[in-house]
């Protein structure tokens, strides 16, 4: 999971429930996640109780992510933004979807892809849902023998290694949970990673999420 997104975005999520496979033998290592995909996510921030639904384009080859927050009509005071993370340039653009006002913020954390690190610990393998469902997933974490509790848990599909859910923990408390769905391989329009012309005169501070 890309940790810096947790700093800039509100979030939402729920536990992934599945039918465990008791006879599944531990894999020799984690699968390789796709480098380019598009889809949607729901991110849940446990500290604020806020949900953020968005369309996401992920380009691991060029280390960039574009997040377009879903506009909810029942939240009139909420401002909705487009976020463009460009890690090769170490900048993030925040664009107001309505006014096109733009902020340009320097990124301080290194690129952290959506994948399963090679040194991850295998936790479980199961089917999501109930009888007749066929989405088989594996669960991994960063738990190590010297550290009892994990700080990251990732659930990825067994067949194509797409992300299903990622959860982060700090000080034994869950901070964010992200659910991924409707993922498609590839990038349909590479131009979405190009900031609009209003970003040529971007402000250096982040804009408030409230319009009231």
Short mmCIF file of C-alpha atoms in Angstrom, two decimals:
data_model
loop_
_atom_site.label_atom_id
_atom_site.label_comp_id
_atom_site.label_asym_id
_atom_site.label_seq_id
_atom_site.Cartn_x
_atom_site.Cartn_y
_atom_site.Cartn_z
CA UNK A 1 0.00 0.00 0.00
CA UNK A 2 1.23 3.43 -0.74
CA UNK A 3 1.68 4.91 2.74
CA UNK A 4 1.85 8.58 1.71
CA UNK A 5 -1.70 8.45 0.40
CA UNK A 6 -2.79 7.94 3.99
CA UNK A 7 -1.45 11.39 4.82
CA UNK A 8 -3.29 13.24 2.08
CA UNK A 9 -6.57 11.35 1.73
CA UNK A 10 -9.46 10.56 4.03
CA UNK A 11 -10.23 6.86 4.09
CA UNK A 12 -12.64 3.93 4.48
CA UNK A 13 -12.87 0.16 4.67
CA UNK A 14 -14.20 -3.06 6.15
CA UNK A 15 -12.85 -6.46 7.03
CA UNK A 16 -12.43 -8.97 4.25
CA UNK A 17 -14.37 -12.07 5.18
CA UNK A 18 -13.67 -15.37 3.51
CA UNK A 19 -13.78 -19.12 3.73
CA UNK A 20 -10.34 -20.38 4.82
CA UNK A 21 -8.64 -23.20 2.98
CA UNK A 22 -7.40 -25.43 5.79
CA UNK A 23 -5.47 -27.70 3.43
CA UNK A 24 -3.68 -24.88 1.58
CA UNK A 25 0.09 -25.18 1.83
CA UNK A 26 2.07 -21.97 2.33
CA UNK A 27 3.37 -20.56 -0.97
CA UNK A 28 7.08 -20.27 -1.65
CA UNK A 29 6.73 -16.51 -1.93
CA UNK A 30 4.30 -13.68 -2.70
CA UNK A 31 2.81 -13.19 -6.14
CA UNK A 32 3.82 -10.30 -8.42
CA UNK A 33 1.19 -7.54 -8.52
CA UNK A 34 0.38 -5.79 -11.83
CA UNK A 35 2.37 -2.64 -12.54
CA UNK A 36 -0.52 -0.78 -14.18
CA UNK A 37 -4.21 -0.91 -13.35
CA UNK A 38 -7.32 1.23 -12.99
CA UNK A 39 -10.32 0.78 -10.74
CA UNK A 40 -11.99 2.07 -7.61
CA UNK A 41 -11.33 2.01 -3.92
CA UNK A 42 -13.03 2.80 -0.64
CA UNK A 43 -10.67 4.05 2.04
CA UNK A 44 -11.65 4.25 5.71
CA UNK A 45 -9.79 6.42 8.21
CA UNK A 46 -10.38 4.88 11.64
CA UNK A 47 -9.24 8.02 13.49
CA UNK A 48 -11.81 10.29 11.82
CA UNK A 49 -14.49 7.77 10.85
CA UNK A 50 -14.52 9.20 7.32
CA UNK A 51 -14.98 7.31 4.08
CA UNK A 52 -13.34 8.29 0.82
CA UNK A 53 -14.52 6.70 -2.44
CA UNK A 54 -12.44 7.30 -5.52
CA UNK A 55 -11.49 6.22 -9.02
CA UNK A 56 -7.81 5.28 -9.09
CA UNK A 57 -5.22 4.93 -11.85
CA UNK A 58 -1.99 3.26 -10.77
CA UNK A 59 1.20 3.29 -12.85
CA UNK A 60 3.99 1.44 -11.08
CA UNK A 61 6.27 1.64 -14.12
CA UNK A 62 6.52 5.44 -13.96
CA UNK A 63 5.79 5.68 -10.24
CA UNK A 64 2.63 7.74 -10.42
CA UNK A 65 -0.91 7.54 -9.07
CA UNK A 66 -4.03 9.52 -9.89
CA UNK A 67 -6.96 9.60 -7.46
CA UNK A 68 -10.31 11.16 -8.39
CA UNK A 69 -12.58 11.43 -5.37
CA UNK A 70 -16.20 10.43 -5.93
CA UNK A 71 -18.60 13.36 -5.54
CA UNK A 72 -21.33 12.62 -3.02
CA UNK A 73 -24.33 14.96 -3.36
CA UNK A 74 -25.46 14.39 0.24
CA UNK A 75 -22.34 16.14 1.62
CA UNK A 76 -22.86 19.77 0.48
CA UNK A 77 -19.96 21.21 2.51
CA UNK A 78 -17.46 18.65 1.28
CA UNK A 79 -14.96 19.67 -1.41
CA UNK A 80 -13.83 16.98 -3.82
CA UNK A 81 -10.37 16.80 -5.30
CA UNK A 82 -8.25 15.12 -7.91
CA UNK A 83 -4.83 14.05 -6.66
CA UNK A 84 -1.88 13.38 -8.97
CA UNK A 85 1.16 11.82 -7.32
CA UNK A 86 4.33 12.00 -9.44
CA UNK A 87 7.10 10.25 -7.56
CA UNK A 88 9.79 10.57 -10.20
CA UNK A 89 9.41 14.34 -9.74
CA UNK A 90 8.56 14.03 -6.01
CA UNK A 91 5.48 16.28 -6.23
CA UNK A 92 1.77 15.89 -5.58
CA UNK A 93 -0.93 18.04 -7.24
CA UNK A 94 -4.26 18.63 -5.49
CA UNK A 95 -6.90 19.96 -7.89
CA UNK A 96 -10.35 21.16 -6.84
CA UNK A 97 -12.77 19.31 -9.14
CA UNK A 98 -15.17 22.27 -9.30
CA UNK A 99 -12.95 25.37 -9.42
CA UNK A 100 -9.78 23.71 -10.81
CA UNK A 101 -7.74 25.54 -8.16
CA UNK A 102 -4.45 23.72 -7.73
CA UNK A 103 -1.92 23.07 -4.98
CA UNK A 104 1.55 21.68 -5.60
CA UNK A 105 3.13 19.92 -2.64
CA UNK A 106 6.58 18.35 -2.36
CA UNK A 107 6.56 14.65 -1.55
CA UNK A 108 8.91 13.61 1.24
CA UNK A 109 8.42 9.82 1.30
CA UNK A 110 9.91 7.49 -1.29
CA UNK A 111 7.80 5.56 -3.80
CA UNK A 112 6.02 2.65 -2.13
CA UNK A 113 4.17 0.46 -4.65
CA UNK A 114 0.93 -1.47 -4.27
CA UNK A 115 2.41 -4.94 -4.00
CA UNK A 116 3.45 -7.65 -1.58
CA UNK A 117 7.07 -7.12 -0.44
CA UNK A 118 9.35 -10.12 -0.90
CA UNK A 119 10.00 -10.41 2.84
CA UNK A 120 6.28 -10.53 3.75
CA UNK A 121 4.84 -13.26 5.97
CA UNK A 122 2.12 -15.54 4.58
CA UNK A 123 -0.96 -15.46 6.83
CA UNK A 124 -3.84 -17.27 5.11
CA UNK A 125 -5.53 -18.32 1.87
CA UNK A 126 -9.31 -18.39 1.36
CA UNK A 127 -12.30 -17.67 -0.88
CA UNK A 128 -14.08 -14.33 -0.46
CA UNK A 129 -17.77 -14.75 0.30
CA UNK A 130 -19.75 -17.93 0.72
CA UNK A 131 -20.60 -21.16 -1.15
CA UNK A 132 -20.25 -20.85 -4.91
CA UNK A 133 -18.00 -17.81 -4.82
CA UNK A 134 -14.75 -18.28 -6.67
CA UNK A 135 -12.49 -15.34 -5.79
CA UNK A 136 -9.52 -16.93 -4.08
CA UNK A 137 -7.13 -14.65 -2.20
CA UNK A 138 -3.98 -14.77 -0.11
CA UNK A 139 -3.32 -12.68 2.98
CA UNK A 140 0.17 -11.38 3.77
CA UNK A 141 1.63 -9.17 6.49
CA UNK A 142 4.87 -7.61 7.67
CA UNK A 143 4.76 -9.61 10.92
CA UNK A 144 8.14 -10.95 12.01
CA UNK A 145 9.16 -13.30 14.84
CA UNK A 146 10.80 -10.41 16.70
CA UNK A 147 7.63 -8.30 16.46
CA UNK A 148 4.40 -9.88 17.63
CA UNK A 149 1.96 -7.54 15.89
CA UNK A 150 1.90 -6.63 12.22
CA UNK A 151 1.69 -3.01 11.03
CA UNK A 152 0.48 -3.92 7.50
CA UNK A 153 -1.85 -6.63 6.20
CA UNK A 154 -2.49 -7.05 2.47
CA UNK A 155 -5.05 -9.27 0.74
CA UNK A 156 -4.38 -10.03 -2.95
CA UNK A 157 -6.13 -12.27 -5.47
CA UNK A 158 -4.43 -15.58 -6.04
CA UNK A 159 -4.98 -15.67 -9.82
CA UNK A 160 -3.72 -12.27 -10.98
CA UNK A 161 -2.36 -10.73 -7.76
CA UNK A 162 -4.73 -7.75 -7.75
CA UNK A 163 -5.06 -5.88 -4.44
CA UNK A 164 -8.30 -6.58 -2.56
CA UNK A 165 -7.68 -4.91 0.78
CA UNK A 166 -4.82 -3.31 2.69
CA UNK A 167 -4.88 -2.40 6.37
CA UNK A 168 -2.37 -0.34 8.35
CA UNK A 169 -1.86 -0.45 12.10
CA UNK A 170 -0.04 1.98 14.38
CA UNK A 171 0.40 1.52 18.13
CA UNK A 172 -1.83 -1.59 18.03
CA UNK A 173 -4.73 0.42 16.55
CA UNK A 174 -5.99 0.19 12.97
CA UNK A 175 -5.40 3.52 11.20
CA UNK A 176 -6.71 2.92 7.67
CA UNK A 177 -8.37 0.16 5.68
CA UNK A 178 -8.66 0.26 1.89
CA UNK A 179 -10.84 -1.96 -0.28
CA UNK A 180 -10.14 -2.24 -4.02
CA UNK A 181 -12.70 -3.32 -6.64
CA UNK A 182 -13.58 -3.22 -10.36
CA UNK A 183 -9.89 -3.30 -11.30
CA UNK A 184 -8.84 -3.44 -14.95
CA UNK A 185 -5.35 -4.07 -16.28
CA UNK A 186 -3.52 -1.17 -17.95
CA UNK A 187 -3.93 2.62 -18.22
CA UNK A 188 -6.70 3.75 -20.58
CA UNK A 189 -5.53 7.39 -20.86
CA UNK A 190 -1.94 8.29 -19.89
CA UNK A 191 -2.84 12.00 -20.10
CA UNK A 192 -4.71 11.83 -16.79
CA UNK A 193 -1.32 12.05 -15.07
CA UNK A 194 -0.72 15.49 -16.64
CA UNK A 195 -1.79 18.32 -14.28
CA UNK A 196 -4.16 20.96 -15.75
CA UNK A 197 -2.88 24.37 -16.81
CA UNK A 198 -4.14 25.90 -13.56
CA UNK A 199 -1.31 24.07 -11.79
CA UNK A 200 1.22 26.33 -13.52
CA UNK A 201 0.39 28.89 -10.81
CA UNK A 202 -0.28 26.38 -8.04
CA UNK A 203 -0.27 27.37 -4.39
CA UNK A 204 2.28 25.64 -2.12
CA UNK A 205 -0.16 24.65 0.67
CA UNK A 206 -2.83 21.98 0.74
CA UNK A 207 -6.43 23.09 0.30
CA UNK A 208 -9.08 22.44 2.95
CA UNK A 209 -11.53 19.60 2.37
CA UNK A 210 -14.47 21.67 3.67
CA UNK A 211 -16.20 24.31 1.57
CA UNK A 212 -18.27 25.77 4.42
#
